[in-house]
Coordinates of C-alpha atoms and ligand atoms in Angstrom, one line a residue:
M1 CA 5.1 30.8 10.3
T2 CA 1.6 29.7 11.3
T3 CA -1.5 31.7 10.6
T4 CA -4.9 30.5 11.8
S5 CA -8.3 31.8 12.6
V6 CA -8.9 28.7 14.7
P7 CA -10.1 29.5 18.3
P8 CA -7.8 28.6 21.2
V9 CA -8.4 25.3 22.9
V10 CA -8.0 24.3 26.6
L11 CA -7.6 20.6 27.3
R12 CA -8.7 20.2 30.9
G13 CA -7.0 17.5 32.9
A14 CA -5.1 15.9 30.1
R15 CA -2.0 13.8 30.9
P16 CA 0.9 14.7 28.6
L17 CA 2.7 11.4 27.7
G18 CA 0.6 9.7 30.3
G19 CA 2.0 11.7 33.2
E20 CA 0.5 14.2 35.7
A21 CA -2.8 15.8 34.8
A22 CA -2.5 19.3 33.4
D23 CA -4.5 22.0 31.6
V24 CA -3.0 22.4 28.1
V25 CA -3.7 25.6 26.1
L26 CA -3.4 25.6 22.3
A27 CA -3.4 28.9 20.5
D28 CA -2.0 30.2 17.2
G29 CA -1.1 26.7 16.2
V30 CA 1.3 26.1 19.1
I31 CA 1.2 24.8 22.6
R32 CA 0.7 28.1 24.5
E33 CA 0.8 26.9 28.1
I34 CA 0.9 23.7 30.2
A35 CA -0.3 24.4 33.8
A36 CA -1.6 22.6 36.9
P37 CA -5.3 21.9 36.6
G38 CA -7.2 25.2 37.0
A39 CA -4.1 27.4 36.8
A40 CA -3.9 28.1 33.1
A41 CA -4.6 31.6 31.7
V42 CA -7.6 30.8 29.5
P43 CA -7.6 32.9 26.3
E44 CA -10.7 34.7 25.3
G45 CA -13.0 32.6 23.2
A46 CA -11.3 29.4 24.0
V47 CA -13.0 26.1 23.4
E48 CA -12.8 23.9 26.6
I49 CA -12.4 20.2 26.3
A50 CA -12.9 17.9 29.3
A51 CA -9.9 15.5 29.1
D52 CA -9.8 14.0 32.5
G53 CA -7.6 10.9 32.5
H54 CA -7.0 11.2 28.7
V55 CA -3.4 10.7 27.5
L56 CA -2.0 13.6 25.3
L57 CA 0.5 12.4 22.7
P58 CA 2.3 14.2 19.9
G59 CA 0.4 13.6 16.7
L60 CA 1.2 10.2 15.3
V61 CA 3.4 9.9 12.2
D62 CA 3.1 7.0 9.8
L63 CA 6.1 6.2 7.7
H64 CA 4.3 3.6 5.6
T65 CA 0.8 4.4 4.3
H66 CA -0.7 3.4 0.9
L67 CA -3.1 6.2 -0.2
R68 CA -3.7 4.6 -3.7
E69 CA -4.1 7.9 -5.4
P70 CA -3.4 8.4 -8.3
G71 CA -4.7 5.3 -10.0
R72 CA -6.8 3.3 -7.6
E73 CA -9.2 5.9 -6.3
D74 CA -11.8 3.0 -6.0
A75 CA -9.8 1.7 -3.1
E76 CA -8.7 4.9 -1.4
T77 CA -8.1 8.6 -2.2
V78 CA -5.7 11.0 -0.6
A79 CA -8.7 12.6 1.1
S80 CA -10.3 9.4 2.4
G81 CA -7.0 7.9 3.5
T82 CA -5.8 11.0 5.3
R83 CA -9.2 11.4 7.0
A84 CA -8.7 7.8 8.3
A85 CA -5.3 8.8 9.4
A86 CA -6.6 11.7 11.4
A87 CA -9.3 9.4 12.9
G88 CA -6.5 7.1 14.0
G89 CA -4.6 10.0 15.7
F90 CA -2.1 10.8 13.0
T91 CA -1.0 14.2 11.9
A92 CA 1.5 13.2 9.2
V93 CA 1.8 10.2 6.9
H94 CA 4.3 9.1 4.3
A95 CA 2.5 8.0 1.1
M96 CA 4.0 5.0 -0.6
A97 CA 5.0 5.2 -4.2
N98 CA 3.2 2.2 -5.7
T99 CA 0.5 4.3 -7.3
S100 CA -0.5 4.4 -11.0
P101 CA 1.4 6.2 -12.3
V102 CA 4.2 5.3 -10.0
A103 CA 5.5 8.2 -7.8
D104 CA 8.9 8.1 -9.6
T105 CA 9.1 11.7 -10.9
A106 CA 8.9 15.1 -9.4
G107 CA 5.6 15.6 -11.1
V108 CA 3.8 12.7 -9.4
V109 CA 5.2 13.3 -5.9
E110 CA 4.2 17.0 -6.2
Q111 CA 0.7 15.9 -7.2
V112 CA 0.3 13.7 -4.2
W113 CA 1.8 16.4 -1.9
R114 CA -0.7 19.0 -3.3
L115 CA -3.6 16.6 -2.9
G116 CA -2.6 16.2 0.8
Q117 CA -2.5 19.9 1.3
E118 CA -5.9 20.4 -0.3
A119 CA -7.5 17.6 1.8
G120 CA -6.0 19.2 5.0
W121 CA -6.4 16.2 7.3
V122 CA -2.7 15.5 7.9
D123 CA 0.7 16.5 6.4
V124 CA 1.3 14.1 3.4
H125 CA 4.9 13.4 2.6
P126 CA 5.2 11.4 -0.6
V127 CA 7.7 8.5 -0.7
G128 CA 9.6 8.4 -4.0
A129 CA 10.2 5.2 -6.0
V130 CA 13.8 3.9 -6.0
T131 CA 13.5 2.5 -9.5
V132 CA 11.5 3.7 -12.6
G133 CA 8.1 2.2 -12.6
L134 CA 9.1 0.0 -9.6
D135 CA 10.6 -2.3 -12.3
G136 CA 13.9 -2.8 -10.5
E137 CA 15.9 -2.0 -13.6
R138 CA 17.1 1.5 -13.4
L139 CA 17.2 4.2 -10.7
A140 CA 14.4 6.8 -10.7
E141 CA 15.3 10.5 -10.6
L142 CA 15.8 10.6 -6.8
G143 CA 17.5 14.0 -6.8
A144 CA 14.7 15.6 -8.8
M145 CA 12.1 14.3 -6.3
A146 CA 14.3 15.4 -3.4
D147 CA 14.5 18.9 -4.9
S148 CA 10.8 19.1 -5.7
A149 CA 8.2 21.0 -3.7
A150 CA 7.4 17.7 -2.0
R151 CA 11.0 17.5 -0.7
V152 CA 11.1 13.7 -0.7
R153 CA 13.6 12.1 1.7
V154 CA 12.2 8.5 1.9
F155 CA 12.6 6.3 -1.2
S156 CA 11.1 2.9 -1.5
D157 CA 9.9 0.4 -4.1
D158 CA 7.5 -0.9 -1.4
G159 CA 5.3 -3.7 -2.6
R160 CA 8.4 -4.9 -4.4
C161 CA 12.0 -5.5 -3.2
V162 CA 15.0 -3.7 -4.7
H163 CA 16.6 -7.1 -5.2
D164 CA 19.5 -6.2 -7.5
P165 CA 22.4 -5.5 -5.2
I166 CA 24.1 -3.1 -7.6
L167 CA 20.9 -1.0 -7.8
M168 CA 20.5 -1.1 -4.0
R169 CA 24.1 0.0 -3.6
R170 CA 23.7 2.9 -6.0
A171 CA 20.4 4.0 -4.3
L172 CA 22.1 4.0 -0.9
E173 CA 25.0 6.0 -2.3
Y174 CA 22.7 8.5 -4.1
V175 CA 20.4 9.4 -1.2
K176 CA 23.4 10.5 0.9
A177 CA 23.6 13.7 -1.1
F178 CA 20.3 15.0 0.4
D179 CA 20.2 13.0 3.7
G180 CA 17.6 10.6 2.3
V181 CA 16.9 7.0 3.3
V182 CA 16.2 3.9 1.3
A183 CA 13.2 2.0 2.8
Q184 CA 13.5 -1.6 1.7
H185 CA 10.6 -4.1 1.3
A186 CA 12.8 -7.1 2.1
Q187 CA 11.5 -10.0 0.0
E188 CA 13.9 -12.2 -2.0
P189 CA 11.8 -12.7 -5.2
R190 CA 13.0 -16.1 -6.2
L191 CA 12.4 -17.6 -2.8
T192 CA 8.9 -16.3 -2.7
E193 CA 7.6 -17.1 -6.2
G194 CA 3.9 -18.0 -5.9
A195 CA 4.1 -17.7 -2.1
Q196 CA 0.8 -17.2 -0.3
M197 CA 1.5 -17.3 3.4
N198 CA 4.3 -18.0 5.9
E199 CA 6.2 -21.2 5.3
G200 CA 5.7 -23.5 8.3
V201 CA 3.5 -26.0 10.0
V202 CA 0.2 -24.2 9.0
S203 CA 1.2 -23.8 5.3
A204 CA 2.1 -27.5 5.2
E205 CA -1.2 -28.6 6.8
I206 CA -3.5 -26.4 4.7
G207 CA -1.6 -26.7 1.4
L208 CA -0.8 -23.1 0.6
A209 CA 2.6 -22.2 -0.9
G210 CA 4.9 -21.1 1.8
W211 CA 7.0 -17.9 2.2
P212 CA 10.1 -18.7 4.2
A213 CA 11.5 -16.4 6.8
V214 CA 14.9 -16.6 5.1
A215 CA 13.4 -14.7 2.1
E216 CA 13.1 -11.6 4.3
E217 CA 16.2 -12.2 6.4
A218 CA 18.6 -12.7 3.5
I219 CA 17.7 -9.3 2.0
I220 CA 18.0 -7.5 5.4
A221 CA 21.4 -9.1 6.1
R222 CA 22.6 -8.1 2.6
D223 CA 21.3 -4.6 2.9
V224 CA 22.7 -3.7 6.3
L225 CA 26.1 -4.8 5.0
L226 CA 25.6 -2.7 1.9
A227 CA 24.6 0.3 4.1
E228 CA 27.7 -0.2 6.2
H229 CA 29.9 -0.5 3.1
V230 CA 28.8 2.7 1.5
G231 CA 28.2 4.6 4.8
S232 CA 24.5 5.3 4.1
R233 CA 21.2 5.1 5.9
L234 CA 18.8 2.1 5.5
H235 CA 15.3 1.6 6.8
V236 CA 13.8 -1.9 6.9
C237 CA 10.0 -1.9 6.3
H238 CA 7.7 -4.2 8.2
L239 CA 10.1 -6.7 9.5
S240 CA 8.2 -9.8 10.6
T241 CA 10.5 -12.6 11.8
A242 CA 12.5 -13.4 14.8
G243 CA 15.6 -13.7 12.6
S244 CA 15.1 -10.3 11.1
V245 CA 15.0 -8.8 14.6
E246 CA 18.3 -10.6 15.4
I247 CA 20.0 -9.3 12.3
V248 CA 18.9 -5.7 13.0
R249 CA 20.1 -6.0 16.6
W250 CA 23.5 -7.3 15.3
A251 CA 23.7 -4.4 12.8
K252 CA 22.9 -1.8 15.3
G253 CA 25.5 -3.2 17.7
R254 CA 28.0 -2.9 14.9
G255 CA 27.2 0.8 14.5
I256 CA 25.4 0.4 11.1
D257 CA 22.9 3.3 10.4
V258 CA 19.8 1.1 10.1
T259 CA 16.3 1.6 11.4
A260 CA 13.4 -0.8 11.4
E261 CA 9.6 -0.9 11.6
V262 CA 7.0 -3.4 12.6
T263 CA 3.3 -3.2 11.7
P264 CA 0.5 -3.5 14.2
H265 CA -0.8 -6.7 12.6
H266 CA 2.6 -8.4 13.0
L267 CA 2.4 -7.5 16.7
I268 CA -0.8 -9.4 17.3
L269 CA -1.8 -11.8 14.5
T270 CA -0.3 -15.2 13.5
D271 CA -0.4 -17.5 10.5
E272 CA -3.0 -19.6 12.3
L273 CA -5.5 -17.2 10.9
A274 CA -4.8 -18.6 7.4
R275 CA -6.7 -21.7 8.4
T276 CA -9.9 -19.6 8.0
Y277 CA -9.0 -19.1 4.3
D278 CA -10.3 -15.6 4.8
P279 CA -8.2 -13.4 2.5
T280 CA -8.5 -10.5 4.9
F281 CA -5.6 -12.2 6.6
K282 CA -3.5 -12.3 3.4
V283 CA -0.7 -9.8 3.7
N284 CA 2.9 -9.1 2.6
P285 CA 5.0 -9.9 4.5
P286 CA 2.8 -12.7 5.7
L287 CA 1.5 -13.2 9.3
R288 CA 4.1 -15.4 11.0
T289 CA 4.2 -17.6 14.1
A290 CA 3.6 -16.9 17.7
A291 CA 7.3 -17.0 18.3
D292 CA 7.9 -14.4 15.7
V293 CA 5.1 -12.2 17.3
E294 CA 6.9 -12.5 20.6
A295 CA 10.2 -11.6 19.0
V296 CA 8.9 -8.4 17.3
R297 CA 7.3 -7.3 20.6
A298 CA 10.6 -7.8 22.4
G299 CA 12.4 -6.0 19.6
L300 CA 10.1 -3.0 19.9
A301 CA 10.4 -3.0 23.6
D302 CA 14.2 -3.0 23.7
G303 CA 14.6 -0.4 20.9
T304 CA 15.9 -2.8 18.2
I305 CA 12.7 -1.9 16.2
D306 CA 12.5 1.8 16.1
I307 CA 8.9 2.4 15.0
V308 CA 5.4 1.1 14.5
A309 CA 4.2 1.8 10.9
T310 CA 0.8 0.8 9.7
D311 CA 1.4 -0.5 6.1
H312 CA -2.2 0.6 5.7
A313 CA -3.1 -1.2 2.4
P314 CA -6.7 -0.5 1.4
H315 CA -8.2 -2.8 -1.3
T316 CA -11.6 -2.9 -3.0
R317 CA -14.1 -5.6 -2.2
E318 CA -13.4 -7.2 -5.6
D319 CA -9.7 -7.5 -4.9
K320 CA -10.3 -9.1 -1.4
D321 CA -13.6 -10.9 -1.5
C322 CA -12.4 -13.9 -3.6
E323 CA -10.5 -17.1 -3.0
W324 CA -7.2 -16.8 -1.1
G325 CA -4.9 -17.4 -4.0
A326 CA -6.5 -14.7 -6.1
A327 CA -6.8 -12.0 -3.4
A328 CA -4.6 -9.0 -3.1
F329 CA -2.1 -8.8 -0.3
G330 CA -2.7 -6.2 2.4
M331 CA -5.0 -4.9 5.2
T332 CA -6.0 -1.5 6.5
G333 CA -4.5 -0.2 9.7
L334 CA -4.6 3.6 10.3
E335 CA -7.7 3.5 12.5
T336 CA -6.6 0.6 14.7
A337 CA -2.8 1.0 15.0
L338 CA -2.8 2.9 18.3
S339 CA -5.3 0.4 19.9
V340 CA -3.2 -2.6 18.9
V341 CA -0.1 -1.0 20.3
Q342 CA -1.9 -0.2 23.5
A343 CA -3.2 -3.8 23.7
T344 CA 0.0 -5.6 23.0
M345 CA 2.6 -3.2 24.5
V346 CA 1.2 -0.6 26.9
D347 CA -1.5 -2.7 28.7
A348 CA 1.1 -5.5 28.8
G349 CA 3.5 -3.3 30.6
R350 CA 6.2 -3.4 27.9
L351 CA 6.0 0.2 26.7
T352 CA 5.0 3.4 28.5
W353 CA 2.9 6.1 26.8
A354 CA 6.2 8.1 26.5
D355 CA 7.6 5.1 24.6
V356 CA 4.5 5.1 22.3
A357 CA 5.2 8.8 21.6
R358 CA 8.7 7.8 20.6
V359 CA 7.9 4.8 18.4
M360 CA 4.8 6.2 16.7
S361 CA 5.7 9.9 16.5
A362 CA 9.3 11.1 17.3
N363 CA 11.2 8.2 15.7
P364 CA 9.2 8.0 12.4
A365 CA 9.4 11.8 12.1
R366 CA 13.2 11.7 12.5
I367 CA 13.6 8.8 10.0
G368 CA 11.5 10.7 7.5
R369 CA 13.3 14.0 8.2
I370 CA 10.2 15.9 9.1
D371 CA 11.2 16.2 12.8
G372 CA 11.3 20.0 12.5
T373 CA 7.5 20.1 12.6
Q374 CA 6.3 16.7 13.6
G375 CA 7.1 14.2 16.3
R376 CA 8.0 17.1 18.6
P377 CA 7.9 17.1 22.4
V378 CA 4.6 18.0 24.2
A379 CA 6.1 21.3 25.4
V380 CA 5.3 25.0 25.4
G381 CA 6.1 26.7 22.1
E382 CA 6.0 23.5 20.1
P383 CA 3.6 23.0 17.1
A384 CA 0.1 21.9 18.4
N385 CA 0.2 18.6 16.5
L386 CA -1.4 16.4 19.1
T387 CA -3.5 13.4 19.8
L388 CA -5.8 13.0 22.8
V389 CA -6.5 9.3 23.7
D390 CA -9.0 7.8 26.2
P391 CA -7.1 4.6 27.2
S392 CA -9.9 3.4 29.3
A393 CA -12.4 3.2 26.5
T394 CA -13.0 0.0 24.5
R395 CA -14.6 -0.4 21.1
T396 CA -15.6 -3.2 18.7
V397 CA -14.0 -2.6 15.3
D398 CA -16.6 -2.2 12.5
G399 CA -14.9 -1.9 9.1
A400 CA -18.0 -0.3 7.5
A401 CA -17.9 2.5 10.1
Q402 CA -14.3 3.5 9.5
A403 CA -13.2 6.5 7.5
T404 CA -11.1 4.6 5.1
A405 CA -12.8 3.8 1.8
S406 CA -11.9 0.1 2.1
G407 CA -13.3 -2.4 4.5
N408 CA -10.4 -4.9 4.7
T409 CA -9.6 -4.6 8.4
P410 CA -8.3 -7.8 10.0
F411 CA -9.9 -6.6 13.3
A412 CA -13.6 -6.5 12.3
G413 CA -15.7 -7.6 15.3
R414 CA -12.8 -7.6 17.6
E415 CA -12.8 -5.6 20.8
L416 CA -9.8 -3.3 21.2
P417 CA -8.8 -0.9 23.9
G418 CA -8.4 2.9 23.6
R419 CA -10.1 5.5 21.6
V420 CA -8.8 8.6 19.8
V421 CA -10.9 11.4 21.2
A422 CA -9.3 14.4 19.4
T423 CA -6.6 15.1 16.9
F424 CA -5.1 18.5 16.4
L425 CA -3.1 19.7 13.3
R426 CA -1.4 23.0 14.1
G427 CA -4.0 23.6 16.8
R428 CA -7.0 22.9 14.6
A429 CA -9.2 19.9 15.5
T430 CA -9.3 17.4 12.7
V431 CA -11.0 14.9 15.0
A432 CA -13.3 16.0 17.8
D433 CA -15.5 13.8 20.1
G434 CA -14.0 10.8 18.5
A435 CA -15.1 11.6 14.9
P436 CA -13.4 13.4 12.0
V437 CA -14.5 17.0 11.9
A438 CA -16.7 17.6 8.8
A439 CA -14.8 20.0 6.7
P440 CA -11.2 20.9 7.5
A441 CA -9.8 24.2 6.3
P442 CA -7.0 23.8 3.8
A443 CA -3.7 23.1 5.6
A444 CA -1.9 26.2 6.9
A445 CA 1.7 26.9 6.1
R446 CA 3.2 23.5 6.7
G447 CA 6.8 24.3 7.5
G448 CA 9.6 22.7 5.7
V449 CA 11.0 19.2 5.8
R450 CA 14.3 19.5 7.7
Ligands
ZN501 ZN1 5.9 -3.6 1.8

């Protein structure tokens, strides 16, 4: 059910998934027609958009966004974070649970879900905490969150690891009842006590406490075996090492139901940046080596890694503009993710635009069980959740000019390819001419999570 007073739109000369140019007509919230250029039946009152050479993708879906509300509205709000998401080409995000209060009850996930609807920029799907207060001691009310209006299907203590194997086993068993998934932040806590950056040559030379690859890999290895043992579904957040890619590849070969994500920053940045002592580059998991970067690119190209997820982690100036050891972990990513994927994977000939639609829209929607309404094919009759990209544009990233409320982008001053020209949520433009549209109407009927 979609009701809308939004005028129809004709995208002239757009290339669905980077293929042949076509005229694409959006009306009543769906894709009405895809026709050869000049051959479409243009509805009365239609807005025409010149899209020659632009790539038309399904709206991007982020499985890993920190929106910070409730609790840290000084860093980001649901409204500012989802506006940034729309600017980056997203039509749905999963909001991580490490807010204050923690999203560990039906009440809090419903609050976040409602704030997302009121903002209207993208569909917001709250992630539920695995343990009460993210304290790693007892399971949260997963069933109540699943049954709530927010219909939670993804559960994560992200920011912290569910390190107790008994709790992880129980969570994996519990989510099977409602086809949920446990998304693990893989970080062995004892092996990373006080850690500040990747453990390796650079950490030794500059004297910062190291974070060994094995602290991530040991948890992933344990968890894929637990998922196999109980016959459940595991998602690995932001894997960052060559060894992690190998373990996931092994697990998939064995038939284990595991999916994995990589962040844009782990596709392009290395621990050499720690030599600057600029805390902008302090992130969890840490930036790794060039060999790890090559391994995650190869894993994304061959399908071992299922998705790109931003781990958009906005922080205030006070939390980031300080010495490295005192600074918060994390960097923003919603508004640069697609450009980084274009630079590292598409322009390098390792992924096609159709592949980008798979790893940034279809696969994350499927893992989050929102694939009834998001991550759909670009085809007649499908919901008009779409992103129009000019791949020939270049831009210099300016943190202050972004829609996110926080300026901690690691790409400031860097030139990146590609520009999101327009984003459509159920046929309504949330971004037009490369900028967020001033005041979106409240989200229309959003369709159920399936
Ligand atoms: Zn995390």
